[in-house]
PDB file of C-alpha atoms in Angstrom:
ATOM      1  CA  MET A   1      21.539-130.934 131.558  1.00 51.00           C
ATOM      2  CA  LYS A   2      20.757-130.879 127.845  1.00 57.00           C
ATOM      3  CA  ILE A   3      23.237-129.270 125.454  1.00 55.00           C
ATOM      4  CA  PRO A   4      21.570-127.273 122.655  1.00 57.00           C
ATOM      5  CA  THR A   5      22.355-128.252 119.082  1.00 60.00           C
ATOM      6  CA  GLY A   6      21.837-126.430 115.830  1.00 76.00           C
ATOM      7  CA  CYS A   7      22.642-122.905 114.719  1.00 84.00           C
ATOM      8  CA  MET A   8      21.715-119.421 115.880  1.00 89.00           C
ATOM      9  CA  PHE A   9      22.038-116.011 114.272  1.00 93.00           C
ATOM     10  CA  THR A  10      23.829-113.446 116.433  1.00 94.00           C
ATOM     11  CA  HIS A  11      24.082-109.656 116.165  1.00 97.00           C
ATOM     12  CA  ILE A  12      26.482-107.588 118.286  1.00 97.00           C
ATOM     13  CA  ILE A  13      26.450-103.803 118.639  1.00 96.00           C
ATOM     14  CA  ARG A  14      28.796-101.614 120.663  1.00 97.00           C
ATOM     15  CA  GLY A  15      28.595 -97.862 121.117  1.00 95.00           C
ATOM     16  CA  GLU A  16      26.697 -95.190 122.990  1.00 94.00           C
ATOM     17  CA  GLY A  17      23.484 -93.411 122.092  1.00 93.00           C
ATOM     18  CA  LYS A  18      23.162 -93.042 118.327  1.00 96.00           C
ATOM     19  CA  ASN A  19      26.863 -93.718 117.781  1.00 96.00           C
ATOM     20  CA  ILE A  20      27.610 -97.348 116.798  1.00 96.00           C
ATOM     21  CA  THR A  21      31.345 -98.026 117.075  1.00 97.00           C
ATOM     22  CA  TYR A  22      31.261-101.774 116.264  1.00 97.00           C
ATOM     23  CA  GLN A  23      28.706-104.076 114.658  1.00 97.00           C
ATOM     24  CA  ASN A  24      28.931-107.732 113.675  1.00 98.00           C
ATOM     25  CA  ALA A  25      26.456-110.428 112.697  1.00 98.00           C
ATOM     26  CA  GLY A  26      26.914-114.100 111.944  1.00 96.00           C
ATOM     27  CA  VAL A  27      25.868-117.680 112.465  1.00 92.00           C
ATOM     28  CA  ASP A  28      27.138-119.818 115.336  1.00 87.00           C
ATOM     29  CA  CYS A  29      26.573-123.570 115.096  1.00 81.00           C
ATOM     30  CA  GLY A  30      27.088-126.187 117.752  1.00 71.00           C
ATOM     31  CA  PHE A  31      27.403-129.953 117.897  1.00 61.00           C
ATOM     32  CA  VAL A  32      25.186-131.624 115.261  1.00 55.00           C
ATOM     33  CA  GLY A  33      24.407-128.246 113.662  1.00 49.00           C
ATOM     34  CA  ALA A  34      28.102-127.793 112.872  1.00 51.00           C
ATOM     35  CA  LEU A  35      28.078-130.938 110.748  1.00 56.00           C
ATOM     36  CA  ASN A  36      25.727-129.626 108.058  1.00 63.00           C
ATOM     37  CA  ALA A  37      26.940-128.484 104.619  1.00 66.00           C
ATOM     38  CA  GLY A  38      26.728-124.856 105.610  1.00 80.00           C
ATOM     39  CA  PHE A  39      24.925-121.880 104.166  1.00 89.00           C
ATOM     40  CA  CYS A  40      25.234-121.423 100.398  1.00 91.00           C
ATOM     41  CA  ASN A  41      24.587-118.220  98.427  1.00 94.00           C
ATOM     42  CA  TRP A  42      24.350-116.184 101.617  1.00 95.00           C
ATOM     43  CA  ARG A  43      24.507-112.493 102.465  1.00 97.00           C
ATOM     44  CA  ILE A  44      24.083-110.454 105.637  1.00 98.00           C
ATOM     45  CA  ASP A  45      22.335-107.059 105.542  1.00 98.00           C
ATOM     46  CA  PHE A  46      22.167-104.366 108.222  1.00 98.00           C
ATOM     47  CA  THR A  47      19.120-102.082 108.396  1.00 97.00           C
ATOM     48  CA  TYR A  48      18.272 -99.038 110.486  1.00 97.00           C
ATOM     49  CA  ALA A  49      14.747 -97.855 111.266  1.00 97.00           C
ATOM     50  CA  ASP A  50      13.235 -94.979 113.209  1.00 97.00           C
ATOM     51  CA  THR A  51      10.808 -95.306 116.121  1.00 95.00           C
ATOM     52  CA  ASP A  52       7.922 -95.611 113.616  1.00 96.00           C
ATOM     53  CA  ASN A  53       9.647 -98.711 112.121  1.00 95.00           C
ATOM     54  CA  LYS A  54      10.406 -96.860 108.867  1.00 97.00           C
ATOM     55  CA  ILE A  55      13.711 -98.140 107.459  1.00 97.00           C
ATOM     56  CA  TYR A  56      15.906 -95.217 106.482  1.00 97.00           C
ATOM     57  CA  ARG A  57      19.245 -96.950 105.812  1.00 97.00           C
ATOM     58  CA  THR A  58      20.292-100.371 104.513  1.00 97.00           C
ATOM     59  CA  SER A  59      23.791-101.767 104.210  1.00 97.00           C
ATOM     60  CA  ARG A  60      23.372-104.674 101.821  1.00 97.00           C
ATOM     61  CA  GLY A  61      26.067-107.309 102.068  1.00 97.00           C
ATOM     62  CA  LYS A  62      27.793-109.101  99.228  1.00 97.00           C
ATOM     63  CA  THR A  63      26.262-112.416  98.150  1.00 97.00           C
ATOM     64  CA  HIS A  64      28.777-115.184  98.799  1.00 96.00           C
ATOM     65  CA  THR A  65      28.374-118.134  96.436  1.00 93.00           C
ATOM     66  CA  GLU A  66      30.489-120.545  98.480  1.00 89.00           C
ATOM     67  CA  CYS A  67      28.980-122.657 101.234  1.00 89.00           C
ATOM     68  CA  LYS A  68      30.128-121.664 104.716  1.00 89.00           C
ATOM     69  CA  ILE A  69      29.236-123.141 108.105  1.00 87.00           C
ATOM     70  CA  ASN A  70      29.804-119.852 109.955  1.00 90.00           C
ATOM     71  CA  PRO A  71      28.948-116.870 107.727  1.00 94.00           C
ATOM     72  CA  MET A  72      29.856-113.569 109.356  1.00 96.00           C
ATOM     73  CA  ARG A  73      29.982-109.870 108.468  1.00 97.00           C
ATOM     74  CA  ASP A  74      31.248-106.733 110.173  1.00 97.00           C
ATOM     75  CA  ASN A  75      29.696-103.381 109.355  1.00 96.00           C
ATOM     76  CA  ALA A  76      31.327 -99.960 109.420  1.00 94.00           C
ATOM     77  CA  PRO A  77      30.754 -97.643 112.401  1.00 96.00           C
ATOM     78  CA  GLN A  78      27.500 -95.679 112.105  1.00 94.00           C
ATOM     79  CA  GLN A  79      26.317 -92.314 113.384  1.00 96.00           C
ATOM     80  CA  LEU A  80      22.550 -92.709 113.397  1.00 96.00           C
ATOM     81  CA  PRO A  81      20.406 -89.623 112.727  1.00 96.00           C
ATOM     82  CA  ARG A  82      17.584 -90.799 114.996  1.00 95.00           C
ATOM     83  CA  TYR A  83      16.634 -93.336 117.628  1.00 97.00           C
ATOM     84  CA  GLY A  84      14.862 -96.553 116.666  1.00 97.00           C
ATOM     85  CA  ARG A  85      16.353 -99.954 115.909  1.00 96.00           C
ATOM     86  CA  ALA A  86      19.344-101.528 114.206  1.00 97.00           C
ATOM     87  CA  CYS A  87      18.851-104.973 112.687  1.00 98.00           C
ATOM     88  CA  ALA A  88      20.838-107.642 110.906  1.00 98.00           C
ATOM     89  CA  GLN A  89      19.333-110.208 108.527  1.00 97.00           C
ATOM     90  CA  ILE A  90      20.812-113.281 106.904  1.00 96.00           C
ATOM     91  CA  HIS A  91      19.578-114.269 103.454  1.00 96.00           C
ATOM     92  CA  VAL A  92      20.224-117.724 101.975  1.00 93.00           C
ATOM     93  CA  ASN A  93      19.485-118.286  98.288  1.00 93.00           C
ATOM     94  CA  GLY A  94      17.714-114.902  98.245  1.00 93.00           C
ATOM     95  CA  VAL A  95      15.356-115.739 101.132  1.00 95.00           C
ATOM     96  CA  GLN A  96      15.616-114.062 104.535  1.00 95.00           C
ATOM     97  CA  ARG A  97      16.173-116.846 107.071  1.00 93.00           C
ATOM     98  CA  ALA A  98      16.696-114.948 110.335  1.00 94.00           C
ATOM     99  CA  SER A  99      16.942-111.458 111.775  1.00 96.00           C
ATOM    100  CA  GLN A 100      17.994-109.951 115.060  1.00 96.00           C
ATOM    101  CA  CYS A 101      17.401-106.355 116.214  1.00 97.00           C
ATOM    102  CA  HIS A 102      18.581-103.963 118.906  1.00 96.00           C
ATOM    103  CA  HIS A 103      16.527-101.008 120.038  1.00 96.00           C
ATOM    104  CA  ILE A 104      18.510 -97.776 120.097  1.00 95.00           C
ATOM    105  CA  THR A 105      16.977 -95.503 122.741  1.00 89.00           C
ATOM    106  CA  LYS A 106      17.888 -92.571 124.987  1.00 83.00           C
TER     107      LYS A 106
END
């Protein structure tokens, strides 16, 4: 059995319907991936879009100048006005490196 190495971007949402009670996004690294210098000048943003993929809300994270192997951010609870999707993106040196989305449906 092979063990995966490297890093992955994760996004967790808890709640019901359009009510998000908990949201977190971050990077998890394993084995060789955990040995790198980390992510420098990083930020994590949360965005919310309707069913037509039109973004109506963005929670832009703070840019962290230090290098960190496991950047992570929690976001405040959200009451969404409509169904669609909730996404998290990680930016490193101003460039989006990964995103992960959840569809919010009835």
